[in-house]
Amino acid sequence: MKMKQSGTDLNIALEKYGQGLNTVAEIVNRHPIPESRTMEEHSRWAQELSEELKPALKTVDDASAQISNNWEVIYAALQVWVTGIKEISSSAERNDQIDLIAQMLQGWHNSFQMSESIRVLPAQFTLISAFYPSLRPLARTLKSSIEMIGNMDKMTVSLQHRVESLR
């Protein structure tokens, strides 16, 4: 029951996470870097952007924490499942279980893929935040968020390898 609840909670957290990231993107798009060369205008831009981002960053951070907590429960259950499959003697049931978990893991692996432009965002915003300290929360949230998804993908790939070794 705990895995089922964690799966439901994970889906809810993923939805909130996606909504939060979309809101962050919308806000950033509404605030292009000023073309002016004055430091005062750039500082004002960064401060205004930072203030408007606070609620969306909190949403992403909170959802990320929920995702991590639920993922730990799900991942532990998946490890038990894979170990259990290993104990089943060769049979159609064993093959069905292997196919089922392999398909699920492949779906997750596919959903965790990020474009190169997304993967470099944390570095870009870390650089920008060096000049505009008020944007450090944005850089921090992007970095931890992208690392979280990357770690979930690595864990999924690790399980995929274990499942494939059972064939």
Tab-separated table of N, CA, C and O in Angstrom, residues 33-45 132:
chain	number	residue	atom	x	y	z
A	33	ILE	N	16.630	40.482	-19.911
A	33	ILE	CA	17.732	41.303	-19.403
A	33	ILE	C	17.671	42.656	-20.105
A	33	ILE	O	17.557	42.719	-21.331
A	34	PRO	N	17.743	43.734	-19.344
A	34	PRO	CA	17.664	45.066	-19.955
A	34	PRO	C	18.810	45.303	-20.947
A	34	PRO	O	19.925	44.827	-20.746
A	35	GLU	N	18.488	46.025	-21.982
A	35	GLU	CA	19.521	46.358	-22.971
A	35	GLU	C	20.399	47.509	-22.501
A	35	GLU	O	21.484	47.711	-23.026
A	36	SER	N	19.925	48.228	-21.514
A	36	SER	CA	20.695	49.332	-20.959
A	36	SER	C	22.006	48.814	-20.396
A	36	SER	O	22.113	47.673	-19.950
A	37	ARG	N	22.986	49.648	-20.373
A	37	ARG	CA	24.293	49.246	-19.851
A	37	ARG	C	24.522	49.724	-18.415
A	37	ARG	O	25.582	49.485	-17.863
A	38	THR	N	23.514	50.351	-17.811
A	38	THR	CA	23.718	50.847	-16.455
A	38	THR	C	23.554	49.727	-15.437
A	38	THR	O	22.651	48.894	-15.531
A	39	MET	N	24.442	49.706	-14.486
A	39	MET	CA	24.410	48.708	-13.426
A	39	MET	C	23.145	48.852	-12.588
A	39	MET	O	22.572	47.863	-12.141
A	40	GLU	N	22.718	50.086	-12.389
A	40	GLU	CA	21.521	50.339	-11.585
A	40	GLU	C	20.299	49.666	-12.200
A	40	GLU	O	19.524	49.007	-11.502
A	41	GLU	N	20.142	49.798	-13.504
A	41	GLU	CA	18.992	49.193	-14.171
A	41	GLU	C	19.079	47.663	-14.133
A	41	GLU	O	18.080	46.981	-13.906
A	42	HIS	N	20.255	47.137	-14.315
A	42	HIS	CA	20.441	45.690	-14.254
A	42	HIS	C	20.169	45.160	-12.850
A	42	HIS	O	19.537	44.101	-12.687
A	43	SER	N	20.627	45.874	-11.843
A	43	SER	CA	20.383	45.455	-10.453
A	43	SER	C	18.893	45.490	-10.127
A	43	SER	O	18.379	44.578	-9.469
A	44	ARG	N	18.217	46.522	-10.599
A	44	ARG	CA	16.770	46.633	-10.374
A	44	ARG	C	16.041	45.473	-11.070
A	44	ARG	O	15.156	44.843	-10.494
A	45	TRP	N	16.468	45.166	-12.310
A	45	TRP	CA	15.884	44.040	-13.049
A	45	TRP	C	16.046	42.742	-12.258
A	45	TRP	O	15.083	41.983	-12.087
A	132	TYR	N	24.588	39.064	-10.098
A	132	TYR	CA	23.337	39.506	-9.474
A	132	TYR	C	22.983	38.538	-8.345
A	132	TYR	O	22.257	37.566	-8.545
